Every structure is written in structure tokens, then in C-alpha cells.
Tab-separated table of C-alpha atoms and ligand atoms in Angstrom:
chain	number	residue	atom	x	y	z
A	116	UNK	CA	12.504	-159.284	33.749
A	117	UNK	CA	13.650	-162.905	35.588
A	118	UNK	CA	12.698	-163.869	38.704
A	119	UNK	CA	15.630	-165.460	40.536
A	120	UNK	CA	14.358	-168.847	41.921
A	121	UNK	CA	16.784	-171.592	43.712
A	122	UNK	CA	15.741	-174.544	41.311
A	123	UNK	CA	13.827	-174.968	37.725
A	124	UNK	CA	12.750	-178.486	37.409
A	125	UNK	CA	11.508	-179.827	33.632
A	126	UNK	CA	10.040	-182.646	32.307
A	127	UNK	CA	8.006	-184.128	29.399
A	128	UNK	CA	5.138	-184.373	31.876
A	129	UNK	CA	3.356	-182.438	34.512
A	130	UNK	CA	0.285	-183.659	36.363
A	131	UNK	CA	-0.524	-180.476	38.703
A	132	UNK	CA	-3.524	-181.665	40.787
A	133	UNK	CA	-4.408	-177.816	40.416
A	134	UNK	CA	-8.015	-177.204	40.727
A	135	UNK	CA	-8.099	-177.160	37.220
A	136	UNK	CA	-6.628	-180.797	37.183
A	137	UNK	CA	-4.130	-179.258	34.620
A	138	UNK	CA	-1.994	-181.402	32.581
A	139	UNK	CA	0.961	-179.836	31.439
A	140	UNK	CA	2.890	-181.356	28.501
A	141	UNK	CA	6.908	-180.188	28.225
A	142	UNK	CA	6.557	-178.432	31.169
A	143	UNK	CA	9.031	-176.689	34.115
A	144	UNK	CA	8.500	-175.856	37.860
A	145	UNK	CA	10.314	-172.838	39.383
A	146	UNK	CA	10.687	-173.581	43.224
A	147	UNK	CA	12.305	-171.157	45.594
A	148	UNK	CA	12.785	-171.585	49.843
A	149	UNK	CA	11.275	-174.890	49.488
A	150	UNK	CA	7.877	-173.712	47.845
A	151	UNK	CA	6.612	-173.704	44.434
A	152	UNK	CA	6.963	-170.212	42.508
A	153	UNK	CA	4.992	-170.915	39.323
A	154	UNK	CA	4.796	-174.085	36.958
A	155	UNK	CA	3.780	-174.392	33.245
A	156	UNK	CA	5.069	-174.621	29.882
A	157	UNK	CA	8.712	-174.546	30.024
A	158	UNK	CA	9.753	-172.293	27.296
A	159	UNK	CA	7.593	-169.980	29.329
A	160	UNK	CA	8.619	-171.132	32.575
A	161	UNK	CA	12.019	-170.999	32.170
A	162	UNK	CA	12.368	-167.384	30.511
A	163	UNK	CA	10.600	-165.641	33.292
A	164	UNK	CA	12.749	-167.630	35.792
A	165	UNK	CA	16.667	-166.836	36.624
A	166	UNK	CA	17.508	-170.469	38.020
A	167	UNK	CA	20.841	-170.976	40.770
A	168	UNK	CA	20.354	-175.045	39.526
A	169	UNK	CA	18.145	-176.761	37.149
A	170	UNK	CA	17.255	-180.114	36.845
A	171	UNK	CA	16.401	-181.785	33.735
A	172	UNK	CA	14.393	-184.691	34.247
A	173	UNK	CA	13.747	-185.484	30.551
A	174	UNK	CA	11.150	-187.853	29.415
A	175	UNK	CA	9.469	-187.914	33.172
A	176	UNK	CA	6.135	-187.303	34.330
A	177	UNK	CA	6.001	-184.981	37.440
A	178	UNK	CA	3.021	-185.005	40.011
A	179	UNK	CA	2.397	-184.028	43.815
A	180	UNK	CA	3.911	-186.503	46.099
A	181	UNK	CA	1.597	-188.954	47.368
A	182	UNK	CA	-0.020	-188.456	51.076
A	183	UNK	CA	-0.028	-191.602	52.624
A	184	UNK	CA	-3.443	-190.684	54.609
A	185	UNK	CA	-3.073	-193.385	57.672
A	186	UNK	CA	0.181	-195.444	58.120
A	187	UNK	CA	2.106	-196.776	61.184
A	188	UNK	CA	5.763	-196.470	59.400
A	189	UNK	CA	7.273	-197.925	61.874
A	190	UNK	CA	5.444	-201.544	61.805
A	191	UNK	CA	7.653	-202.353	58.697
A	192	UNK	CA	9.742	-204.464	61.251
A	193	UNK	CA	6.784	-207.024	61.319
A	194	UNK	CA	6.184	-206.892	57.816
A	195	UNK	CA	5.214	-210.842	57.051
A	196	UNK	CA	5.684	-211.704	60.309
A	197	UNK	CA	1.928	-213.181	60.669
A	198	UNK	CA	-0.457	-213.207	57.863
A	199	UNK	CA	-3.610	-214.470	56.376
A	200	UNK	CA	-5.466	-214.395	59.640
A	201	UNK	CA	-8.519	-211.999	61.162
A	202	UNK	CA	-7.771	-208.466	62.410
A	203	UNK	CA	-8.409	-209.658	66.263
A	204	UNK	CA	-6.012	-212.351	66.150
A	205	UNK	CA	-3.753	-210.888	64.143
A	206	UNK	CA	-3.662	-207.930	66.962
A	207	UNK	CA	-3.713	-210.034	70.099
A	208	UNK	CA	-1.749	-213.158	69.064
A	209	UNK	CA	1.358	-211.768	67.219
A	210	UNK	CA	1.004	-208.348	67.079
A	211	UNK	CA	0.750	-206.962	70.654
A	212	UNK	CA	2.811	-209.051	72.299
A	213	UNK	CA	5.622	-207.976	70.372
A	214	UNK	CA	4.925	-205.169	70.771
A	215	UNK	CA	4.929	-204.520	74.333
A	216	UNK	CA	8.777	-205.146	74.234
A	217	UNK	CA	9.371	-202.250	71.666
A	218	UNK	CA	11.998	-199.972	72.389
A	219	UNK	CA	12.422	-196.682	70.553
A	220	UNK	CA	15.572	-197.905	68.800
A	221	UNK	CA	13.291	-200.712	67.003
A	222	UNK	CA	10.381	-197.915	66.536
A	223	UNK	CA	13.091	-195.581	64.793
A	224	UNK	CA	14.468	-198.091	62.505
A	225	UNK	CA	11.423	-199.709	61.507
A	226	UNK	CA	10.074	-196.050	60.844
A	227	UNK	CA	13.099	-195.037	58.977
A	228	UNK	CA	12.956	-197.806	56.791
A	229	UNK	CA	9.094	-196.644	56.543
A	230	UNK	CA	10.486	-193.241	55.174
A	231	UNK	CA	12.876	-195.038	52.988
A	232	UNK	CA	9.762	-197.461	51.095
A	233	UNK	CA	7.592	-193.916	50.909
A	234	UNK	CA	10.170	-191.803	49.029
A	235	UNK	CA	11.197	-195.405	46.989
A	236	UNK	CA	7.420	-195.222	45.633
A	237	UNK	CA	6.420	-191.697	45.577
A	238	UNK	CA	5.519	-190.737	49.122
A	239	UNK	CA	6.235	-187.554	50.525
A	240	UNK	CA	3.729	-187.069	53.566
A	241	UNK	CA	1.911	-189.342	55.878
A	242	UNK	CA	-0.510	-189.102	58.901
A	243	UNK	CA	1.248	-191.840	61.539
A	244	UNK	CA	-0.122	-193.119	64.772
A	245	UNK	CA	1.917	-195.627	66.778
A	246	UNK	CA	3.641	-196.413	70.169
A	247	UNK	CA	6.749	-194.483	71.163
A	248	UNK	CA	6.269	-191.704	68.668
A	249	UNK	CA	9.155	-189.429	69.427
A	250	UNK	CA	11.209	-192.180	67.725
A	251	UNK	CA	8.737	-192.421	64.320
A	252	UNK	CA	9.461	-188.730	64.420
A	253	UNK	CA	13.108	-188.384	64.678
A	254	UNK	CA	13.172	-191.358	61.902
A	255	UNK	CA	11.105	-188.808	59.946
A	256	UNK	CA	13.432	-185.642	61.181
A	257	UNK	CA	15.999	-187.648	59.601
A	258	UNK	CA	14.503	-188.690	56.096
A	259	UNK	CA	12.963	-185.332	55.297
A	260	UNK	CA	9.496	-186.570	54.901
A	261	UNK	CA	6.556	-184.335	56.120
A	262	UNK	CA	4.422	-186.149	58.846
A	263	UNK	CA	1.184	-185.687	60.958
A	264	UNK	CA	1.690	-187.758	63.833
A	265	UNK	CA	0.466	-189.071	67.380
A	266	UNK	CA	0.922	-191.241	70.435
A	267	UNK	CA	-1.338	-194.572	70.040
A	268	UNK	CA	-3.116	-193.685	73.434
A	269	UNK	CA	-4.808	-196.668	74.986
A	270	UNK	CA	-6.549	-197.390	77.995
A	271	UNK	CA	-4.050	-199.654	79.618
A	272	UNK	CA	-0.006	-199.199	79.889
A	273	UNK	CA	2.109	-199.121	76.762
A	274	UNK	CA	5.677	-199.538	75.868
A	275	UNK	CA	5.797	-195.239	75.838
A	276	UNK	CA	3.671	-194.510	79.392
A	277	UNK	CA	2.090	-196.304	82.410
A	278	UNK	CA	-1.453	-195.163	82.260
A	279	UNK	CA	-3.260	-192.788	80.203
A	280	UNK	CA	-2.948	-189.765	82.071
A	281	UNK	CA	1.024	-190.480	81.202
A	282	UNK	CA	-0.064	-190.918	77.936
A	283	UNK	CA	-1.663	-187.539	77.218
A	284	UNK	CA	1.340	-186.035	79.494
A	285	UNK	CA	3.325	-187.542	76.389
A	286	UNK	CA	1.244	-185.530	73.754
A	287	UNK	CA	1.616	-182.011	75.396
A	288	UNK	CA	5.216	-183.315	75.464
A	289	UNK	CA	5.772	-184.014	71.841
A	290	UNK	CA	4.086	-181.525	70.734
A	291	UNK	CA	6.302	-178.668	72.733
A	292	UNK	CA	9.165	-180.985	71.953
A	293	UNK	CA	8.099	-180.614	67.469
A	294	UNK	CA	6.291	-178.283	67.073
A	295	UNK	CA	8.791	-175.548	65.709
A	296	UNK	CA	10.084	-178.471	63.069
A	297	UNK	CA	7.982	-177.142	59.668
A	298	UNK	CA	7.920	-181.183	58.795
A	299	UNK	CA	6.911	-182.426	61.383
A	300	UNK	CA	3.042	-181.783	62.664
A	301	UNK	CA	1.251	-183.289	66.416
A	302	UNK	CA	-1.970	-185.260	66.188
A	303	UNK	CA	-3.755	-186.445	69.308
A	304	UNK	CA	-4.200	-190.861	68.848
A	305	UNK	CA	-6.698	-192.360	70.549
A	306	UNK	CA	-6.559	-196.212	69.429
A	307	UNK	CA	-9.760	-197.202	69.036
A	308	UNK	CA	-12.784	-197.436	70.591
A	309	UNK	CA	-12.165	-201.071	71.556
A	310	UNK	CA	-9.088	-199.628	73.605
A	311	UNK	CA	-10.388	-196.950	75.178
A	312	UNK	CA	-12.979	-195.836	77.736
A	313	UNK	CA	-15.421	-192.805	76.897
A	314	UNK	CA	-13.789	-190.610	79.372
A	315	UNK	CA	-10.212	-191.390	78.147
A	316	UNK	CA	-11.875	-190.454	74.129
A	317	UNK	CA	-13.514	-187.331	75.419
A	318	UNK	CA	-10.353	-186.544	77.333
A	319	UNK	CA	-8.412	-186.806	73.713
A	320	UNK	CA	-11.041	-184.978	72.346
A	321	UNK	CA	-10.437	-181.983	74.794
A	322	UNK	CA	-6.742	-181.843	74.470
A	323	UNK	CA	-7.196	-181.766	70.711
A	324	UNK	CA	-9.005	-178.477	71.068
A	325	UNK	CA	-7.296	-176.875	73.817
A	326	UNK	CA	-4.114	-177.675	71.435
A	327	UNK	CA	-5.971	-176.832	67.881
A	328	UNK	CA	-4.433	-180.028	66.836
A	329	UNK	CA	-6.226	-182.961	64.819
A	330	UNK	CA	-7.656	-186.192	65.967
A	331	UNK	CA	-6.849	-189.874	64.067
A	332	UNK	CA	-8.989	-192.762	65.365
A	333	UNK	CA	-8.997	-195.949	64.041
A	334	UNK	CA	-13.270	-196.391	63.327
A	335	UNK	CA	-15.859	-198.749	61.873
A	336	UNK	CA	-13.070	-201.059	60.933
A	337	UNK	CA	-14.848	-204.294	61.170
A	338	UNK	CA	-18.204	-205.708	62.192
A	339	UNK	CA	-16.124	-207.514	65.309
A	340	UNK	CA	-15.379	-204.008	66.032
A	341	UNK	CA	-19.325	-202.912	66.009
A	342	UNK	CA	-20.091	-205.664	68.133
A	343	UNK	CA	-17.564	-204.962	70.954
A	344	UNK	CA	-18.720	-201.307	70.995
A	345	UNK	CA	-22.462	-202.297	70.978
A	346	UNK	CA	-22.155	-204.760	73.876
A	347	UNK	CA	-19.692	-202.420	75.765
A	348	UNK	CA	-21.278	-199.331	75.513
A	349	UNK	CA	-24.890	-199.913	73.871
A	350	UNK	CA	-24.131	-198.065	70.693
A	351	UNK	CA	-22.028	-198.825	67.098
A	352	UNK	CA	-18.879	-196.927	66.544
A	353	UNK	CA	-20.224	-193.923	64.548
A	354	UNK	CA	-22.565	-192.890	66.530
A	355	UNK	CA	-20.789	-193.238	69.927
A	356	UNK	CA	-18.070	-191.236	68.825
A	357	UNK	CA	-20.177	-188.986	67.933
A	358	UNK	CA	-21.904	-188.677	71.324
A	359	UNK	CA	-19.217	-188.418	72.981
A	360	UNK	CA	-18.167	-185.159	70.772
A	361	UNK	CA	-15.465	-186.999	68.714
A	362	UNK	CA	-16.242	-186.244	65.086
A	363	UNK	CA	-15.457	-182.622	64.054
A	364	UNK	CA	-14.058	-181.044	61.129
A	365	UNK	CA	-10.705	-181.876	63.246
A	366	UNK	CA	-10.725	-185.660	63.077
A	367	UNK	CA	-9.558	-187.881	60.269
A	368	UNK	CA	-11.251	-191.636	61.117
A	369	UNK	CA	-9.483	-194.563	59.704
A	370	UNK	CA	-11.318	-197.260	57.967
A	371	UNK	CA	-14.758	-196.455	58.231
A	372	UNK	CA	-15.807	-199.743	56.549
A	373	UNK	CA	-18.618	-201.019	58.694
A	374	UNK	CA	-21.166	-197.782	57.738
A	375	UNK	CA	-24.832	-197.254	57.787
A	376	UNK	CA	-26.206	-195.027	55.486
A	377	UNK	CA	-27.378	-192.922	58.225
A	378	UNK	CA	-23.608	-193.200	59.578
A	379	UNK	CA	-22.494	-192.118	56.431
A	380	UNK	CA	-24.884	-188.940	56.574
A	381	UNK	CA	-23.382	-188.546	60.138
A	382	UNK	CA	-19.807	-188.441	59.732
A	383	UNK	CA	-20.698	-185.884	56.226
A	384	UNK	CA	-22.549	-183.463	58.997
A	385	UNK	CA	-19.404	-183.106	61.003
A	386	UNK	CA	-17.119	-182.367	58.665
A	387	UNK	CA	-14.731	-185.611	59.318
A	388	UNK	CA	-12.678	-186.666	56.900
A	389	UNK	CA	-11.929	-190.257	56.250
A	390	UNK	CA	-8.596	-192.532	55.326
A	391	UNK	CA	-9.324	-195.273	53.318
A	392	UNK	CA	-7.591	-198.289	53.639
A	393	UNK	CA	-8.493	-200.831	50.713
A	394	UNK	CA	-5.564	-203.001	51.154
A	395	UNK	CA	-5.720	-203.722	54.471
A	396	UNK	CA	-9.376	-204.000	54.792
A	397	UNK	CA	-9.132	-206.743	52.098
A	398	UNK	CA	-6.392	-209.068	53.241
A	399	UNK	CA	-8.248	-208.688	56.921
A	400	UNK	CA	-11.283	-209.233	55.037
A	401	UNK	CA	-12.599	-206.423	57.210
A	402	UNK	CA	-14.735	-205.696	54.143
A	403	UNK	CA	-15.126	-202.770	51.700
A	404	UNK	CA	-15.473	-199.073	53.087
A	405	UNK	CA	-18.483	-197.666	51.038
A	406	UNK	CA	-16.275	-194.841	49.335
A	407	UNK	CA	-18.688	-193.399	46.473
A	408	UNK	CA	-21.118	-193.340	49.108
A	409	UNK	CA	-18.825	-191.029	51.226
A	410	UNK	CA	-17.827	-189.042	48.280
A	411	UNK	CA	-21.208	-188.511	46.830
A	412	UNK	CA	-21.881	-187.026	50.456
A	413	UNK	CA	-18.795	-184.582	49.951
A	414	UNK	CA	-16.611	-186.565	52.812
A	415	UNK	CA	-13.247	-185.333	52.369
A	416	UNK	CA	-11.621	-189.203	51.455
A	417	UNK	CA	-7.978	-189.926	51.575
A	418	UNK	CA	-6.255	-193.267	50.864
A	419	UNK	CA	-3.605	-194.996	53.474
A	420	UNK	CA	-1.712	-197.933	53.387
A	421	UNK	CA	-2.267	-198.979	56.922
A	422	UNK	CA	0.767	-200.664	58.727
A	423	UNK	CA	3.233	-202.437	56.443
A	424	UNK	CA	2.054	-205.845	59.165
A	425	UNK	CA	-1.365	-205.570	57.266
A	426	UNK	CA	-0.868	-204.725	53.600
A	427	UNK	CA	2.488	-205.553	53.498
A	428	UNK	CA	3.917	-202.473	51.517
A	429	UNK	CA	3.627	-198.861	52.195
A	430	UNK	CA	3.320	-198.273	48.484
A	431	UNK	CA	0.675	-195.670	47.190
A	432	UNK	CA	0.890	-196.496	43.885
A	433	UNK	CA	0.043	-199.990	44.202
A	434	UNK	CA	-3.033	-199.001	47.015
A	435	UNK	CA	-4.456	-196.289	44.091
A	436	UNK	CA	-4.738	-199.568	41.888
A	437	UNK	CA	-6.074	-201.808	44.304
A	438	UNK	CA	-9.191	-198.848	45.581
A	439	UNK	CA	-10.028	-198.454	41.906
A	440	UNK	CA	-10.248	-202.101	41.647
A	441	UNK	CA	-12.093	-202.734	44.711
A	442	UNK	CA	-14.828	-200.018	44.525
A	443	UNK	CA	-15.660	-201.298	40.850
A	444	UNK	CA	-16.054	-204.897	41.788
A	445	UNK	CA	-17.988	-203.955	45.504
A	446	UNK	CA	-20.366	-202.042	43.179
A	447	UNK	CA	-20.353	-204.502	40.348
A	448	UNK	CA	-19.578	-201.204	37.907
A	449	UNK	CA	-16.627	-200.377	36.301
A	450	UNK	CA	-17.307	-196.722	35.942
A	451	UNK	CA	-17.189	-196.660	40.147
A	452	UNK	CA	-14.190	-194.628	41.234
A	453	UNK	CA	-12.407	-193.842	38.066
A	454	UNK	CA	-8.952	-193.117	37.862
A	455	UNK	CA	-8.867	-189.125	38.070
A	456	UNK	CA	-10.821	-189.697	41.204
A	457	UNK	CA	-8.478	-192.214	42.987
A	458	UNK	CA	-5.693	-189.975	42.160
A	459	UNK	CA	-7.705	-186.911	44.037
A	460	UNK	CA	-8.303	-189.470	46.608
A	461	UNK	CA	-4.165	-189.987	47.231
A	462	UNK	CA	-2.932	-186.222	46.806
A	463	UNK	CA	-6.027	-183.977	47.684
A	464	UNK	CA	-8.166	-185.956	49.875
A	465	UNK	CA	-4.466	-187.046	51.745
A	466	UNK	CA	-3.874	-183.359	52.245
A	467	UNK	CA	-7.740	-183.510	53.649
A	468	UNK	CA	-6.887	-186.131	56.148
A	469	UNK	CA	-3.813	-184.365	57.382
A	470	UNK	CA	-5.746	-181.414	57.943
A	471	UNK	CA	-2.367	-179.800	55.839
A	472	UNK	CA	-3.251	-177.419	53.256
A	473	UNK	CA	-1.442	-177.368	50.568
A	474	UNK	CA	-0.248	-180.517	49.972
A	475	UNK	CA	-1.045	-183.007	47.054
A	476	UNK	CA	-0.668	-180.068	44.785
A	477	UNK	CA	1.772	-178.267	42.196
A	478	UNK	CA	0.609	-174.780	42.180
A	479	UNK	CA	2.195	-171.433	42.758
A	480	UNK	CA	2.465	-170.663	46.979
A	481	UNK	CA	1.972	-174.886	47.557
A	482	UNK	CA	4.769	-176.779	49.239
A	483	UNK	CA	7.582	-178.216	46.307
A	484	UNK	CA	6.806	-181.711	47.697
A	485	UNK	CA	7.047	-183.560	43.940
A	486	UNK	CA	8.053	-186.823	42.809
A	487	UNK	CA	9.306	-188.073	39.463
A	488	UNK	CA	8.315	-190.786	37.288
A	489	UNK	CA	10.120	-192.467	34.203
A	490	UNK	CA	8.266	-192.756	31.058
A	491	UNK	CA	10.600	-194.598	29.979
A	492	UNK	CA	9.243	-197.426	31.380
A	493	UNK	CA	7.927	-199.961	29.582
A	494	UNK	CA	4.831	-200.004	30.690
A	495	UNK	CA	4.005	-196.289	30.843
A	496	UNK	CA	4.376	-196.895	27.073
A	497	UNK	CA	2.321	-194.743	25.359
A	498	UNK	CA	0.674	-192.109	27.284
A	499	UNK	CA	-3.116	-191.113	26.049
A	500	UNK	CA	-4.425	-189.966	29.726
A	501	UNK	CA	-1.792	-189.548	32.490
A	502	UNK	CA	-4.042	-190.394	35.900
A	503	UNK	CA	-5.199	-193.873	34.210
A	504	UNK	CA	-1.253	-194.871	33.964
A	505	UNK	CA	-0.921	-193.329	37.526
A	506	UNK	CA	-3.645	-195.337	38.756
A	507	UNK	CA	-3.569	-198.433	36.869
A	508	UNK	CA	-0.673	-199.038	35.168
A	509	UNK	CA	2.304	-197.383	37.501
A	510	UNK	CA	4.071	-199.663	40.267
A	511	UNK	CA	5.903	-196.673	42.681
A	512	UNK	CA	9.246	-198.826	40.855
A	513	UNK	CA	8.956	-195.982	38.204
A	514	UNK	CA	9.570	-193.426	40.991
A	515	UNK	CA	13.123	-191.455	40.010
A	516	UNK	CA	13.285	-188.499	42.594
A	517	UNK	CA	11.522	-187.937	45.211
A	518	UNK	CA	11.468	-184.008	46.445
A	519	UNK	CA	10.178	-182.711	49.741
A	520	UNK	CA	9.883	-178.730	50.418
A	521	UNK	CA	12.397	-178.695	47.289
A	522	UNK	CA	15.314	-180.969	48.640
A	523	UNK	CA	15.715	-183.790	46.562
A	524	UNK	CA	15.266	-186.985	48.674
A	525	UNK	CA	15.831	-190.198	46.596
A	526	UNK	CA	17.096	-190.466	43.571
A	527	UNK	CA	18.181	-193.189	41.140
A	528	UNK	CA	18.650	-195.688	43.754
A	529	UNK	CA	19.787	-193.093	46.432
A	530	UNK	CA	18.683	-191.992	49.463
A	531	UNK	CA	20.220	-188.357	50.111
A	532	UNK	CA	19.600	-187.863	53.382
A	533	UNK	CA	20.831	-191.245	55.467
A	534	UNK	CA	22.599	-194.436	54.819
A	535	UNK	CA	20.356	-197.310	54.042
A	536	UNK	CA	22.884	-200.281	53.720
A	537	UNK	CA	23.560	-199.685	57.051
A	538	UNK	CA	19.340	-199.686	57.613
A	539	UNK	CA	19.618	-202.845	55.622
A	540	UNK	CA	22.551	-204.156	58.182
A	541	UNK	CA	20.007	-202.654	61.570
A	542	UNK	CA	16.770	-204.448	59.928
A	543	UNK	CA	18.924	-208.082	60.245
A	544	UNK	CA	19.400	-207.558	64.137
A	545	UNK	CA	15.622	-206.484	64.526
A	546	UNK	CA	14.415	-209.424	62.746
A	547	UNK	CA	16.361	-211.784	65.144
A	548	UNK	CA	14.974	-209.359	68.232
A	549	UNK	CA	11.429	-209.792	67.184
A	550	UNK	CA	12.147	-213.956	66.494
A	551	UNK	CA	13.099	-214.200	70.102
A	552	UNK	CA	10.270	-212.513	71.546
A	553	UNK	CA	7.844	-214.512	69.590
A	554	UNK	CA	9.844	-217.721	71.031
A	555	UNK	CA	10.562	-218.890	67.312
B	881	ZN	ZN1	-4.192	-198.595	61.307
């Protein structure tokens, strides 16, 4: 007896990210209403399966899309506009006040073109905080990516609401205004705790659980950060956020660099999971989050590019690379996160941080969110032990198709769902916008 399914997929190559971590050479995936119906060999695959299409990818290694695990997509319009400078600097001197002009037709561009990087390199879900977030999500409506997102909310006016009670208005909004869209998933945002007061964070904190939604805080980032928080409100970042009820098996905190080993203990008590930044941390020389640490303590840990203005790229390929090769030098020990490890770090522990079951994973009953690799490619010649060439030897520039819920998204040089020469064309006029409010 065959099974009807809507599309068989095969290739030489298929990394599941099961819990078995199984490897399947010459293998096929049988995906019906967007979700995956079984995957192995593909003789075996493909005579238990009646397929309406199938697509052949030939010598191609199949995996879980990547789960960017903390991103602001829509920054790509100030990619390289200021670099090489500390995170406070950066923020207040050519960051903000460009950003306080933003309009949601600049915030949907630059978070289209966001999308369009992700799928180019592998990416088919992200967890997204930034400032007028109704247009990040329509960018995302439109590309066909899967996102966990939130309003930035801040303790003074921004570009999307006049004061914060405006601001958490916004969230009750947007989530009423998503929340039937099966992509598309509401996170409250607070900032930071250098943006916010305790009332306003316990106030997020609240609306999180009256909502059953998730929480995404930028923490621990930097020891500036520590020293803002200890001279504002007497304590360092872990620990006040924990006082003031903030850290629950709910919340995903970004960065977590600046750590005690008593923090570290902390955050593993409530059941927070962490996004791991090692890009950005290094070129704002915020410093090195202490990952084995976290993971020895069973911290759920995801990876995230951060902002395209601090990394510059949104590619998770190139990030996997870079937190292998930062952990082993921090450590001074090259068998510090190894490569299997990294790659559970930027499929599993993503799905962790986006508090999204499911995801990072080809197994029967999990979303069909795949993406494709070539090979071909010179150097993914040969192939002993897939993750390693994942991890260190893969670009994202390998990337051939990129799938989400089973609709094919990108590939070979195409994006299926919107036109980006014209994005190309849009980007021109935004670069000239963002020029004249800098006064260059
Ligand atoms: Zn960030």
C-alpha cells in the first residue's frame, strides 16, 4: 500500500537533527500539508509513498533550516553604515538617531531584504525584536519565513508609540492582528534593562503571561551594561531580572556574555533559554558568552546573528563557524564546542529559543522547513562527517532551495515568493534616506 503525499524530496544526503542525530545517505523525504510524513532511505521512502511532485535534488545534502535565534531583520538597511566602534556609541551616535525617523516602509524593506539573505543562506525561522514590528511582519507574511517576533518596548517614545503604555497597547494589538497566521508567532520585547524601568519589565513580564506568549530581552551583553544596571538599580543584570520575576521557562535572553558562575546557575534554575550571539559580541568586543558553561548546566542555547548593523550578515552558516571558533580559542581547547554541537546549537537550541517545537528537525509530524545544499561544491569535496562541513567548511553560498512548511522559497538564484530586483531598486532610495538623516 502507498501513502499519497503532496511532495517526495531526494538527495545524496540527509542530516535529520532527529534525536538520534541520524545521517541518512541516498535518502528521500515525503512531506504532505506542509509537514513532514516520514524520511529515510529512498528506495524505501519512495515505495511506500504515492508522490503528486517529486523533486530530485541529486548530489545535495538536506538538513533542518537554520533558526536564526535573535535577529532584528530589518536593520539590514544600516548594514556598514558605522562600524568598528563600542556597542554604546555605536547605539547612541549612529544608530538611534536614525532610527527615530523610521517609517514602516523602511522597516518592511529592510526586513524583506532580511528574509531574502536568510533563505539565500539557509534560514528558515528567526526570533525578531525591533521598532515598528507590524512592518518586519508583513515583510515576513510576504517571504514565507516562520518568525517569533515583538515590539522593541522602551521606556521613552519610539518611532511605533508615544509612551510605554502605547507600547504594550501595540503588543495586545499585534498579537490579535497575527495571531491566526501559522508563520507568524507574538513575543513580548522589552529592550533592555538599560531602557527600561522595573515597573515597565515587570509590566512585560505580566502581559507575557496573561498572553502565554514568550519574552526576548536583550541581557548581560556587556560589562558597560552591568555597570549601568548596578549604579541604577543596585544589582547586575541577571539577578535583577530575576527579582523582578523576568526569567522563566518563557524567556529567551540575548547575549548573556557578562555571567557569573552563580548567574549561570541562576538563569539554568529558571528554565531560560539563551541566544548566542558570537559575531556580534566579537566585533563589539562585548566579549565571549561562556557557552560550555551554559550547556554543561543544560541551558537550552541557540545561536543568532544579531542585527545585520553589528555582524554585518544574517548568515547562519558563517555564525556556526565563527561560535566553534570562538569557544575553542576563549577556552584555549580545541575539543570546546565541536561541530555536532554547534549544529544542535543553530537547529535545536534555535527551536529552544523560539519556544517553537518542532523546528530544527526532519522527523515524521515536524514542520517541512528544509534547506538544500550542493555537494557539488568544491569545497564540500569529500564528505567523511557531514556536521564538520556544515560547521566549518560550508559558507550559506552552497544553499540551493530553501523550503518552509513545504513551499519551496529560493531556489537557484530565485526568490519564489516576491521580486527582489525591485528590493534591489527600494534598497538604493533607503540608502540615500538614511544618508540624509545622518547629514552625510
Ligand atoms: Zn540584538
Amino acid at each position: 500500500m502507498t501513502r499519497p503525499c503532496d511532495i517526495l524530496i531526494q538527495a545524496a544526503c540527509i542530516v535529520t537533527q532527529d534525536a538520534m542525530r541520524t545521517v541518512i545517505e541516498d535518502g528521500a523525504l515525503a512531506v504532505t500539508d506542509g509537514t513532514v510524513l516520514a524520511v529515510g532511505p529512498r528506495e524505501a521512502v519512495a515505495a511506500a509513498h504515492a508522490p503528486a511532485q517529486v523533486l530530485d535534488l541529486g548530489n545535495a545534502l538536506v538538513m533542518p533550516g537554520l533558526v536564526n535565534a535573535h535577529t532584528h531583520a530589518a536593520m539590514t538597511f544600516l548594514r556598514g553604515v558605522a562600524d568598528d566602534l563600542p556597542l554604546m556609541d555605536w547605539l547612541t551616535q549612529h544608530i538611534f538617531p536614525v532610527e527615530k525617523h523610521l517609517t514602516p516602509d523602511i522597516v518592511e524593506a529592510g526586513a524583506l531584504l532580511g528574509c531574502a539573505e536568510m533563505l539565500r543562506t539557509g534560514t528558515t525561522a528567526f526570533n525578531d525584536m525591533y521598532l515598528i514590528q507590524n512592518a518586519t511582519f508583513r515583510a515576513v507574511d510576504a517571504a514565507g519565513l516562520r518568525c517569533l517576533g515583538g515590539e522593541g518596548i522602551f521606556g521613552f517614545p519610539s518611532p511605533a508609540y508615544p509612551d510605554a503604555d502605547a507600547g504594550l497597547a501595540l503588543v495586545r494589538k499585534l498579537h490579535d492582528t497575527w495571531r491566526h497566521n501559522p508563520r507568524i508567532r507574538q513575543c513580548v520585547t522589552p529592550h533592555a534593562v538599560y531602557t527600561t524601568s522595573p515597573e515597565l519589565l515587570q509590566r512585560c513580564q505580566a502581559l507575557a503571561e496573561e498572553l502565554d506568549l514568550p519574552l526576548h530581552i536583550h541581557l548581560a551583553e556587556t560589562t558597560t551594561e552591568t555597570a549601568q544596571c548596578q549604579q541604577m538599580f543596585g544589582q547586575r543584570p541577571v539577578p535583577y531580572c530575576h527579582g523582578l520575576g523576568l526569567l522563566t521557562p518563557r524567556t529567551t535572553v540575548a547575549h548573556a556574555v557578562d555571567l557569573t558562575d552563580d548567574e549561570i546557575d541562576l538563569l539554568a534554575s529558571t528554565g531560560a533559554a539563551v541566544a548566542h550571539n558570537p559575531e556580534s559580541n566579537m566585533k563589539l568586543a562585548s566579549g565571549a558568552a561562556p557557552v560550555p558553561q551554559m550547556l554543561a548546566r543544560g541551558i537550552a542555547v541557540g545561536i543568532g546573528t544579531d542585527g545585520a548593523a553589528s555582524n554585518n550578515s544574517l548568515n547562519m552558516f558563517t555564525e556556526m563557524t565563527s561560535c566553534a571558533m570562538l569557544h575553542k580559542l576563549r577556552c584555549m581547547d580545541p575539543t570546546c564546542a565541536p561541530a555536532q554541537t554547534v549544529l544542535d546549537m543553530a537547529t535545536l537550541g534555535g527551536a529552544a529559543a523560539l519556544h517553537w517545537p518542532g523546528l530544527g528537525q526532519l522527523a515524521p509530524g515536524c514542520p517541512a522547513d528544509l534547506t538544500a545544499l550542493d555537494l557539488s561544491s568544491p569545497n564540500l569535496q569529500p564528505m567523511y562527517n557531514p556536521a564538520s562541513h556544515l560547521v566549518y567548511a560550508a559558507t550559506g553560498h552552497e544553499v540551493r532551495l530553501t523550503m518552509v512548511a513545504g513551499e519551496v522559497l529560493y531556489q537557484d538564484g530565485r526568490f519564489t515568493r516576491f521580486d527582489y530586483p525591485a528590493l534591489v531598486a527600494q534598497m538604493r532610495d533607503v540608502r540615500r534616506w538614511v544618508l540624509d538623516k545622518l547629514g552625510r
